[in-house]
Coordinates of C-alpha atoms and ligand atoms in Angstrom, one line a residue:
X13 CA -48.3 74.9 212.8
X14 CA -51.3 77.5 212.5
X15 CA -54.3 75.9 211.2
X16 CA -55.2 78.0 208.2
X17 CA -58.5 77.0 206.4
X18 CA -58.7 79.3 203.3
X19 CA -62.0 79.5 201.6
X20 CA -62.2 81.5 198.8
X21 CA -65.1 83.3 197.7
X22 CA -65.4 82.6 194.0
X23 CA -68.1 82.5 191.4
X24 CA -70.3 85.3 193.0
X25 CA -69.7 88.3 191.3
X26 CA -71.4 91.4 190.1
X27 CA -73.3 90.8 187.0
X28 CA -72.0 93.4 184.5
X29 CA -74.4 94.5 181.7
X30 CA -74.5 92.3 178.7
X31 CA -71.2 93.0 176.1
X32 CA -69.5 94.8 178.9
X33 CA -65.8 93.6 180.2
X34 CA -64.0 94.9 183.1
X35 CA -60.4 95.6 181.9
X36 CA -58.6 98.0 184.2
X37 CA -55.5 98.6 182.4
X38 CA -57.7 99.6 179.2
X39 CA -59.8 101.8 180.9
X40 CA -59.3 105.4 181.1
X41 CA -55.9 105.1 179.5
X42 CA -54.2 103.8 182.4
X43 CA -54.0 106.9 184.9
X44 CA -56.6 109.2 186.8
X45 CA -55.4 112.1 184.7
X46 CA -55.4 110.4 181.7
X47 CA -58.8 108.8 182.5
X48 CA -60.1 112.9 183.0
X49 CA -58.5 114.3 179.9
X50 CA -60.6 112.3 178.0
X51 CA -63.5 114.5 179.2
X52 CA -61.6 117.9 178.8
X53 CA -61.3 117.0 175.0
X54 CA -64.6 115.0 174.4
X55 CA -67.2 116.9 176.6
X56 CA -65.7 120.8 177.6
X57 CA -69.1 121.9 177.6
X58 CA -70.5 119.3 180.1
X59 CA -70.9 120.0 184.1
X60 CA -68.6 118.8 185.9
X61 CA -68.6 120.5 189.7
X62 CA -71.1 122.7 191.5
X63 CA -71.0 124.1 194.7
X64 CA -74.0 124.8 196.9
X65 CA -74.7 128.2 195.7
X66 CA -74.8 126.9 192.1
X67 CA -72.0 127.9 190.9
X68 CA -70.8 125.7 188.2
X69 CA -68.0 124.2 186.4
X70 CA -68.0 122.6 183.2
X71 CA -64.8 119.9 181.9
X72 CA -63.3 122.5 180.1
X73 CA -63.4 124.9 182.8
X74 CA -61.6 122.5 184.8
X75 CA -59.0 121.6 182.1
X76 CA -58.1 125.3 181.7
X77 CA -58.1 126.1 186.0
X78 CA -55.9 122.7 186.8
X79 CA -53.3 123.6 184.2
X80 CA -53.5 126.9 185.5
X81 CA -52.8 126.0 189.2
X82 CA -50.2 123.3 187.6
X83 CA -48.3 126.0 186.1
X84 CA -48.1 127.5 189.2
X85 CA -46.8 124.6 191.2
X86 CA -44.2 123.5 188.3
X87 CA -43.1 127.4 188.5
X88 CA -42.3 127.4 192.1
X89 CA -40.1 123.9 191.9
X90 CA -42.6 121.3 192.2
X91 CA -41.9 118.0 190.1
X92 CA -43.1 114.8 189.3
X93 CA -42.8 112.4 192.2
X94 CA -42.6 115.2 194.7
X95 CA -44.9 114.9 197.7
X96 CA -47.7 117.4 198.6
X97 CA -49.6 117.2 202.2
X98 CA -53.5 118.5 201.0
X99 CA -55.7 119.4 204.3
X100 CA -58.9 121.9 203.2
X101 CA -62.3 121.6 203.6
X102 CA -64.1 120.3 200.4
X103 CA -64.3 123.1 197.7
X104 CA -64.1 123.7 193.9
X105 CA -60.9 125.2 194.6
X106 CA -59.7 122.4 196.3
X107 CA -60.3 120.1 193.8
X108 CA -58.6 122.0 191.4
X109 CA -55.4 121.9 193.6
X110 CA -55.5 118.2 193.9
X111 CA -56.5 117.8 190.1
X112 CA -53.4 119.8 188.8
X113 CA -50.8 118.2 191.6
X114 CA -51.8 114.8 189.9
X115 CA -51.6 116.1 186.7
X116 CA -48.3 117.0 187.2
X117 CA -47.6 113.8 188.8
X118 CA -47.3 115.1 192.5
X119 CA -48.2 112.4 194.8
X120 CA -51.1 114.2 197.4
X121 CA -51.5 113.1 200.9
X122 CA -54.8 114.1 202.1
X123 CA -55.1 114.8 205.8
X124 CA -57.7 115.3 207.8
X125 CA -58.6 118.8 208.8
X126 CA -59.6 117.7 212.1
X127 CA -55.7 116.7 212.8
X128 CA -54.1 118.7 215.9
X129 CA -50.6 119.5 215.8
X130 CA -48.9 116.7 216.5
X131 CA -50.8 114.4 214.0
X132 CA -50.0 116.7 211.5
X133 CA -46.1 116.7 212.4
X134 CA -46.4 113.3 212.6
X135 CA -47.7 112.8 208.8
X136 CA -44.8 115.9 207.5
X137 CA -41.7 113.9 209.6
X138 CA -43.2 110.6 208.1
X139 CA -44.1 111.5 204.5
X140 CA -41.5 114.5 203.9
X141 CA -43.5 116.5 201.7
X142 CA -41.9 119.1 199.4
X143 CA -45.3 121.6 199.8
X144 CA -49.0 121.7 201.6
X145 CA -51.6 123.0 200.5
X146 CA -53.8 123.8 203.5
X147 CA -56.8 126.2 204.3
X148 CA -56.1 126.9 208.0
X149 CA -53.2 128.7 209.4
X150 CA -53.0 126.3 212.5
X151 CA -52.4 123.3 210.0
X152 CA -49.8 125.6 208.2
X153 CA -48.0 126.5 211.5
X154 CA -47.8 123.0 212.1
X155 CA -46.4 121.5 208.7
X156 CA -43.7 124.4 209.4
X157 CA -42.9 123.4 212.7
X158 CA -42.3 119.9 211.5
X159 CA -40.1 121.0 208.7
X160 CA -39.6 124.7 207.6
X161 CA -38.4 123.7 204.2
X162 CA -41.8 122.4 203.1
X163 CA -43.8 125.2 200.7
X164 CA -47.3 126.3 201.9
X165 CA -50.0 127.3 199.5
X166 CA -53.7 128.1 200.1
X167 CA -56.4 125.8 197.9
X168 CA -55.9 128.8 195.1
X169 CA -51.8 128.1 194.9
X170 CA -51.0 131.5 195.7
X171 CA -47.8 131.3 193.6
X172 CA -46.6 133.4 190.5
X173 CA -48.4 132.4 187.3
X174 CA -46.4 130.3 184.6
X175 CA -47.4 128.1 181.8
X176 CA -47.7 124.4 182.6
X177 CA -45.3 122.0 181.2
X178 CA -46.5 118.7 179.3
X179 CA -49.6 117.2 182.1
X180 CA -50.9 113.8 182.2
X181 CA -47.5 111.9 181.7
X182 CA -47.4 110.0 184.8
X183 CA -46.9 105.9 184.7
X184 CA -49.8 104.0 186.0
X185 CA -47.5 102.5 188.3
X186 CA -46.4 105.8 189.4
X187 CA -47.7 106.5 193.3
X188 CA -50.6 109.2 193.0
X189 CA -52.0 109.2 196.7
X190 CA -50.2 108.3 200.1
X191 CA -53.5 107.7 202.7
X192 CA -52.4 107.6 206.2
X193 CA -53.8 104.9 208.4
X194 CA -52.8 103.3 211.4
X195 CA -53.6 99.6 210.0
X196 CA -53.6 96.9 212.6
X197 CA -51.4 98.8 215.3
X198 CA -48.8 101.8 216.2
X199 CA -48.3 105.1 214.6
X200 CA -50.0 106.3 211.3
X201 CA -48.3 105.0 208.3
X202 CA -48.9 106.2 205.0
X203 CA -50.5 103.6 202.3
X204 CA -48.8 104.4 198.9
X205 CA -51.8 103.7 196.1
X206 CA -50.9 104.1 192.2
X207 CA -52.8 105.4 189.6
X208 CA -53.5 102.0 188.4
X209 CA -54.5 101.0 191.8
X210 CA -57.2 104.0 191.9
X211 CA -58.1 103.7 188.5
X212 CA -59.2 100.1 188.4
X213 CA -61.2 100.6 191.8
X214 CA -63.2 103.3 190.0
X215 CA -63.6 101.4 186.8
X216 CA -65.1 98.4 188.8
X217 CA -67.4 101.3 190.8
X218 CA -68.5 102.5 187.4
X219 CA -69.5 99.3 186.0
X220 CA -71.1 97.9 189.0
X221 CA -72.9 100.8 189.8
X222 CA -73.7 101.7 186.4
X223 CA -72.1 105.3 187.0
X224 CA -72.8 107.4 183.7
X225 CA -72.2 110.7 182.4
X226 CA -75.9 111.7 183.2
X227 CA -75.0 111.0 187.0
X228 CA -75.0 114.0 189.4
X229 CA -73.4 113.0 193.2
X230 CA -74.3 114.7 196.0
X231 CA -70.9 114.9 197.8
X232 CA -70.9 116.3 201.7
X233 CA -68.2 113.8 202.6
X234 CA -64.3 115.2 203.4
X235 CA -62.0 115.1 200.3
X236 CA -59.6 113.7 202.6
X237 CA -60.5 109.8 202.9
X238 CA -60.7 107.3 200.7
X239 CA -64.6 107.7 200.7
X240 CA -64.8 111.3 199.6
X241 CA -61.9 111.5 197.5
X242 CA -61.0 108.2 196.0
X243 CA -64.8 106.8 195.4
X244 CA -66.9 110.2 195.3
X245 CA -64.5 112.7 193.3
X246 CA -62.4 110.2 191.3
X247 CA -65.2 108.2 190.7
X248 CA -67.3 111.4 189.4
X249 CA -64.7 112.6 187.1
X250 CA -64.0 109.1 185.7
X251 CA -67.4 108.6 184.8
X252 CA -67.0 112.4 183.1
X253 CA -70.2 112.9 185.4
X254 CA -70.7 115.7 187.8
X255 CA -70.8 116.4 191.8
X256 CA -72.7 118.8 194.1
X257 CA -70.0 119.8 196.5
X258 CA -70.9 120.5 199.9
X259 CA -68.5 122.2 202.6
X260 CA -70.0 119.6 205.5
X261 CA -72.4 117.2 205.6
X262 CA -75.9 119.1 206.5
X263 CA -79.7 117.2 205.9
X264 CA -81.2 120.0 204.4
X265 CA -78.2 121.3 202.4
X266 CA -78.4 117.5 201.0
X267 CA -82.2 117.8 200.3
X268 CA -81.9 121.1 198.6
X269 CA -78.9 120.2 196.0
X270 CA -81.0 117.3 195.0
X271 CA -83.9 119.9 194.4
X272 CA -82.3 122.5 192.9
X273 CA -79.6 120.9 190.7
X274 CA -81.2 117.3 189.9
X275 CA -79.0 115.1 191.7
X276 CA -79.1 111.2 191.2
X277 CA -76.5 109.9 193.7
X278 CA -75.8 110.0 197.3
X279 CA -72.9 108.4 199.1
X280 CA -72.5 108.7 202.8
X281 CA -71.5 106.9 206.1
X282 CA -74.1 105.4 208.3
X283 CA -74.4 108.3 210.6
X284 CA -75.7 110.4 207.9
X285 CA -77.8 107.8 206.8
X286 CA -79.4 108.0 210.3
X287 CA -79.7 111.7 210.4
X288 CA -81.0 111.7 206.8
X289 CA -84.1 109.2 207.6
X290 CA -85.1 111.4 210.8
X291 CA -85.2 114.3 208.6
X292 CA -88.6 115.2 208.1
X293 CA -88.0 116.0 204.2
X294 CA -86.7 112.0 204.1
X295 CA -89.0 111.4 201.3
X296 CA -87.1 114.1 198.9
X297 CA -84.8 111.3 198.7
X298 CA -86.7 109.3 196.5
X299 CA -85.8 110.9 193.9
X300 CA -81.9 109.1 193.7
X301 CA -81.4 106.8 191.0
X302 CA -78.5 105.3 193.9
X303 CA -77.8 105.6 197.8
X304 CA -74.7 103.9 198.6
X305 CA -73.3 103.5 202.2
X306 CA -69.9 102.7 203.1
X307 CA -67.0 103.0 205.7
X308 CA -68.8 101.3 208.7
X309 CA -71.6 98.8 209.0
X310 CA -74.8 99.8 208.2
X311 CA -77.1 98.3 210.9
X312 CA -80.1 96.2 208.9
X313 CA -82.6 97.8 210.9
X314 CA -81.5 101.1 209.5
X315 CA -81.3 100.1 206.2
X316 CA -85.2 99.0 206.2
X317 CA -85.9 101.9 208.3
X318 CA -84.7 104.2 205.6
X319 CA -86.2 102.2 202.5
X320 CA -89.9 102.6 204.6
X321 CA -89.4 106.3 204.7
X322 CA -87.5 107.2 201.5
X323 CA -88.2 104.0 199.2
X324 CA -84.4 103.6 198.6
X325 CA -82.6 100.3 199.1
X326 CA -79.1 101.5 200.0
X327 CA -76.3 99.7 198.6
X328 CA -73.9 99.0 201.1
X329 CA -70.1 98.6 200.3
X330 CA -67.2 98.3 201.9
X331 CA -63.6 99.3 201.5
X332 CA -60.4 100.4 203.1
X333 CA -57.6 102.9 202.5
X334 CA -55.2 100.5 201.4
X335 CA -57.5 98.9 198.5
X336 CA -59.8 101.0 197.8
X337 CA -63.3 99.7 196.9
X338 CA -63.7 96.0 197.6
X339 CA -67.1 94.7 198.0
X340 CA -70.4 96.1 197.1
X341 CA -74.3 94.9 196.9
X342 CA -75.4 94.8 193.4
X343 CA -77.4 97.9 191.8
X344 CA -79.0 95.0 189.4
X345 CA -79.9 92.1 191.7
X346 CA -80.8 91.9 195.6
X347 CA -79.6 94.3 197.8
X348 CA -79.2 92.4 201.5
X349 CA -79.3 94.5 204.7
X350 CA -76.6 93.5 207.3
X351 CA -74.4 92.4 203.9
X352 CA -71.8 94.1 202.1
X353 CA -72.5 92.1 198.9
X354 CA -70.4 90.6 196.7
X355 CA -66.7 91.0 195.3
X356 CA -66.4 94.1 192.8
X357 CA -65.1 93.3 189.5
X358 CA -61.5 92.5 189.4
X359 CA -61.8 91.8 193.2
X360 CA -60.6 88.3 194.7
X361 CA -61.9 87.9 198.1
X362 CA -60.7 84.7 200.5
X363 CA -61.5 83.9 204.2
X364 CA -58.7 82.6 205.5
X365 CA -58.1 81.2 209.0
X366 CA -60.0 81.2 212.0
X367 CA -62.1 83.0 213.0
X368 CA -61.9 84.1 209.3
X369 CA -60.1 87.0 208.5
X370 CA -61.3 88.5 205.0
X371 CA -58.1 89.0 202.5
X372 CA -58.3 90.3 199.1
X373 CA -56.0 90.7 196.0
X374 CA -56.6 92.5 192.6
X375 CA -55.4 95.6 190.5
X376 CA -56.9 97.6 193.1
X377 CA -54.3 96.8 195.9
X378 CA -51.7 98.8 197.3
X379 CA -48.4 97.8 197.1
X380 CA -47.1 98.7 200.5
X381 CA -46.6 101.1 203.2
X382 CA -44.4 104.5 202.5
X383 CA -41.1 103.3 203.6
X384 CA -42.3 100.6 206.0
X385 CA -41.0 97.2 204.7
X386 CA -41.6 95.5 208.2
X387 CA -45.5 96.9 208.2
X388 CA -46.0 96.2 204.5
X389 CA -44.6 92.2 204.9
X390 CA -46.7 91.9 208.2
X391 CA -49.9 93.1 206.0
X392 CA -49.9 90.5 203.4
X393 CA -49.8 86.8 203.3
X394 CA -48.2 84.4 200.4
X395 CA -48.9 85.3 197.1
X396 CA -50.2 89.0 197.1
X397 CA -53.0 88.5 199.3
X398 CA -53.8 91.6 201.8
X399 CA -55.2 90.9 205.1
X400 CA -58.0 93.3 205.7
X401 CA -57.9 92.8 209.7
X402 CA -61.9 92.5 209.4
X403 CA -63.4 89.0 210.2
X404 CA -66.3 87.9 207.2
X405 CA -68.5 85.1 207.0
X406 CA -70.8 84.3 203.9
X407 CA -74.1 84.5 204.6
X408 CA -76.8 81.8 202.7
X409 CA -76.8 83.9 199.4
X410 CA -73.2 83.7 199.5
X411 CA -73.1 87.8 200.4
X412 CA -70.3 89.0 202.7
X413 CA -71.0 89.7 205.9
X414 CA -68.5 91.4 208.1
X415 CA -68.5 90.3 211.4
X416 CA -66.1 91.5 213.7
X417 CA -62.4 93.0 213.5
X418 CA -58.9 91.5 214.3
X419 CA -57.3 95.2 214.4
X420 CA -57.7 97.1 217.0
X421 CA -60.0 100.0 215.6
X422 CA -63.1 101.7 216.6
X423 CA -65.1 103.4 213.8
X424 CA -67.0 106.5 215.1
X425 CA -69.3 108.3 212.8
X426 CA -67.2 106.9 209.9
X427 CA -64.1 108.3 211.4
X428 CA -61.2 105.6 212.3
X429 CA -60.1 105.9 215.9
X430 CA -57.2 104.0 216.9
X431 CA -57.3 102.9 220.7
X432 CA -53.4 103.3 221.2
X433 CA -53.2 106.8 219.9
X434 CA -55.9 108.0 222.3
X435 CA -54.5 106.1 225.2
X436 CA -51.0 107.6 224.7
X437 CA -52.5 110.8 224.7
X438 CA -54.5 110.2 227.9
X439 CA -51.5 109.1 229.7
X440 CA -49.8 112.3 228.8
X441 CA -52.3 113.6 231.7
X442 CA -50.6 114.3 234.9
X443 CA -53.4 112.9 237.0
X444 CA -54.0 109.7 234.7
X445 CA -51.3 106.2 235.7
X446 CA -53.0 104.2 233.2
X447 CA -55.7 104.0 230.3
X448 CA -57.5 101.9 228.2
X449 CA -59.7 102.5 225.3
X450 CA -62.4 100.7 224.2
X451 CA -65.2 101.2 221.3
X452 CA -68.8 100.9 222.8
X453 CA -72.0 100.7 220.7
X454 CA -74.1 104.4 220.0
X455 CA -77.0 104.8 217.9
X456 CA -75.9 107.7 216.4
X457 CA -71.9 106.9 215.8
X458 CA -72.3 103.2 215.4
X459 CA -69.7 103.5 218.0
X460 CA -68.1 105.6 220.3
X461 CA -64.7 106.2 222.2
X462 CA -64.7 104.9 225.8
X463 CA -61.8 105.2 228.1
X464 CA -61.3 103.7 231.2
X465 CA -58.8 105.4 233.2
X466 CA -56.7 104.8 236.6
X467 CA -56.4 108.2 237.9
X468 CA -55.2 109.9 241.3
X469 CA -58.0 111.9 241.2
X470 CA -61.5 112.7 239.4
X471 CA -61.6 113.9 236.1
X472 CA -64.2 115.2 234.1
X473 CA -65.0 114.3 230.8
X474 CA -65.1 117.9 229.3
X475 CA -62.2 118.9 231.3
X476 CA -60.2 116.1 229.8
X477 CA -61.0 117.6 226.5
X478 CA -59.8 120.5 226.7
X479 CA -56.3 118.8 227.6
X480 CA -56.8 116.4 224.6
X481 CA -57.3 119.0 222.2
X482 CA -53.6 119.9 222.3
X483 CA -52.7 116.1 221.3
X484 CA -55.3 114.7 219.1
X485 CA -58.4 115.3 216.9
X486 CA -61.8 116.2 218.3
X487 CA -63.6 113.1 217.1
X488 CA -61.0 110.8 218.7
X489 CA -61.7 112.3 222.3
X490 CA -63.3 109.9 224.6
X491 CA -67.5 110.6 224.8
X492 CA -67.5 108.1 227.9
X493 CA -65.2 107.9 230.7
X494 CA -64.8 105.7 233.3
X495 CA -62.7 105.7 236.4
X496 CA -61.3 102.2 237.7
X497 CA -58.8 101.0 240.2
X498 CA -56.8 99.0 237.9
X499 CA -56.8 97.9 234.4
X500 CA -57.2 94.1 234.3
X501 CA -54.3 92.6 233.0
X502 CA -53.2 88.7 232.1
X503 CA -50.1 86.9 233.4
X504 CA -48.1 88.8 230.8
X505 CA -49.1 92.3 231.6
X506 CA -51.0 92.8 228.6
X507 CA -54.8 94.6 229.1
X508 CA -57.5 92.4 228.8
X509 CA -59.8 94.7 227.4
X510 CA -62.9 92.2 226.5
X511 CA -63.0 92.5 230.6
X512 CA -63.7 96.4 230.3
X513 CA -67.5 96.8 230.1
X514 CA -70.4 98.6 231.4
X515 CA -68.3 101.2 233.0
X516 CA -66.6 98.5 235.2
X517 CA -63.8 95.3 235.1
X518 CA -65.6 92.3 234.8
X519 CA -64.9 89.1 236.8
X520 CA -61.9 86.9 236.6
X521 CA -61.6 84.8 233.2
X522 CA -62.8 81.1 233.6
Ligands
LIG15 C1 -67.7 115.0 214.1 N1 -67.3 114.9 215.4 C2 -67.4 113.2 215.8 C3 -66.9 113.0 214.7 N2 -67.1 114.2 213.5 N3 -67.2 112.8 216.9 C4 -66.8 111.5 216.6 N4 -67.2 110.8 215.5 C5 -67.3 111.6 214.4 N5 -67.0 110.9 213.4 C6 -67.6 115.8 216.5 C7 -66.7 117.0 216.5 O1 -65.7 116.7 216.6 C8 -67.9 118.1 217.3 O2 -67.1 117.9 218.7 C9 -69.0 117.7 217.0 O3 -69.1 116.0 216.8 C10 -69.2 118.5 215.9 O4 -68.7 118.6 214.8 P1 -69.2 118.4 213.4 O5 -68.4 119.0 212.5 O6 -70.6 119.7 213.2 O7 -69.7 117.3 212.9 P2 -70.7 116.5 211.8 O8 -70.9 117.9 211.1 O9 -72.0 116.6 212.4 O10 -70.1 115.3 211.4 C11 -70.6 114.3 211.2 C12 -70.5 113.5 210.1 C13 -68.7 113.7 210.4 C14 -70.8 114.1 209.0 C15 -71.0 111.9 210.1 O11 -68.2 112.9 211.4 C16 -68.5 112.8 208.9 O12 -68.3 113.7 207.9 N6 -68.1 111.5 208.7 C17 -67.6 110.7 207.5 C18 -66.1 110.6 207.4 C19 -65.4 110.0 206.6 O13 -65.7 110.1 204.9 N7 -65.0 108.5 206.6 C20 -64.6 107.9 205.5 C21 -63.0 107.2 206.2 P3 -67.2 118.9 219.4 O14 -68.5 119.8 219.1 O15 -67.1 118.7 220.5 O16 -66.0 119.9 219.3 S1 -63.1 105.6 205.8 C22 -63.2 105.1 204.2 O17 -62.5 106.0 203.0 C23 -62.8 103.6 203.9 C24 -61.9 103.4 202.5 C25 -64.1 103.5 203.3 O18 -64.6 102.7 203.7 O19 -65.1 104.6 203.0
LIG16 P1 -59.8 102.8 206.7 O1 -58.9 102.2 207.3 O2 -60.3 104.4 206.9 O3 -59.6 102.5 205.2 O4 -61.4 101.9 207.1 C1 -61.3 100.9 206.6 C2 -62.2 99.8 207.4 O5 -63.3 100.4 207.5 C3 -62.4 98.4 207.0 O6 -61.4 97.7 207.4 C4 -63.7 98.2 207.7 O7 -63.3 97.7 209.1 C5 -64.3 99.3 207.6 N1 -65.4 99.3 206.8 C6 -65.6 99.8 205.7 N2 -66.7 100.0 205.0 C7 -67.6 99.0 205.8 C8 -68.7 98.6 205.8 N3 -69.5 98.7 204.5 N4 -68.8 97.7 206.8 C9 -68.2 97.2 207.9 N5 -67.3 98.0 208.0 C10 -66.9 99.0 207.1

């Protein structure tokens, strides 16, 4: 018997304003598009999206543009429940395509634009989309190479015009997104999130972060991960608020957007906060109502330095692709550096086993991985508790601290890198006999991908990157490379990664 100690974190939740209750089933009429359509009807003139140049789209424009795009997608044969791979830089056009898909009841598979051919082909073969919306020819070629029957569109949906069928009719339990993630191990698998899951999460954020129609978000995150898409974009449209979409993160563009468009919110990963705090214009962030950090640990010293430079006390929060947002520091209440805060409304959190793994339950938690019953069964404990793969503890105020990970994962600049994928790619190199990949601490990136290789000849990190480029996205490439004589293995042949440090193999275990 495994000795499992379960410690439910209860009694500590976000304080909501007087008279406000969290009711995810009632919120926004049950699905994302129905929630958004409330604003199309009630506030058609209100600004919804701005681009860096200042071109604006109001809610009425978004309604009309998404209706037109949905008409073209429908006329191309796409029907409710069909899957659509989406991979493009953030732009109003991509938002229109995404919202149109969800209004039609299509299931969006957001895909990283940095992915290389084999990574895209894996997603296409696994998810079998009927269509793809992409902005790069290499991506459309990879999609077609994996499955020639996939219809490929540009974000503008280059297809003949047609009237849209009835929109916004999807059921709350229907899938909305499939987010590819490697979870604990192995090849990426698709986490299927329903409309109800995603709506439960944005409703919790709306209440906890006091997100209102008056808010304006500087959205410099990519729209192919939960952070930019499921929190930034979906949250904005749920609150009836607005966002300034930046095609990529650049500190000056963030300051300019705040200045030109009166932004109130910024969401970012710790690497972005590090670059912002070092900028000469950092003080301009003082005008924001709220800065939120997530996707990777925000070091407590950066939290304090940021406050000294800008006057902003960052709200750190914690989430996952499979669950959307889980825990956040409070907006009204103490924000504790080095912690991720308190469970969001509707989210139950418990600490199970030793060392204690964070397990969660709630309307926001996905039902399972796409066609992977084995992985789904493994991911859940009894009674619907999802195992996050993160280790946690409570500090003296009852705030959750993420103290480590059970899963093998490196988080570099907010992007997840699974060592196994990098090791498999390294082993394809003719001179590399064996490889082990670990994360090492980095001031700029949080962690950097670090490879230990056994090789028949000298290998240069830069030369290796050219080789890896054929197989894996650039952010997964090892930035540090060490050649060693042999990987340390235990009696069962398993690599002992904890012995790989400081560029060498540490001594035998005692
Ligand atoms: C870019 N590069 C990276 C990374 N990003 N290398 C390691 N780690 C990275 N994160 C590399 C590029 O491959 C390139 O390499 C060089 O850096 C410069 O590329 P560029 O695009 O100019 O980089 P950047 O614009 O400075 O990007 C840094 C960034 C970006 C803005 C911090 O990484 C980013 O947007 N991160 C956020 C990702 C995110 O949204 N994560 C949320 C997922 P070379 O020049 O050598 O080719 S997690 C999530 O959704 C969960 C639910 C959650 O809790 O939020
Ligand atoms: P993803 O698989 O992209 O959904 O990434 C989710 C993982 O990111 C979580 O399981 C955590 O390991 C990590 N994560 C997200 N937010 C935080 C945070 N604020 N602090 C530490 N880790 C985080």
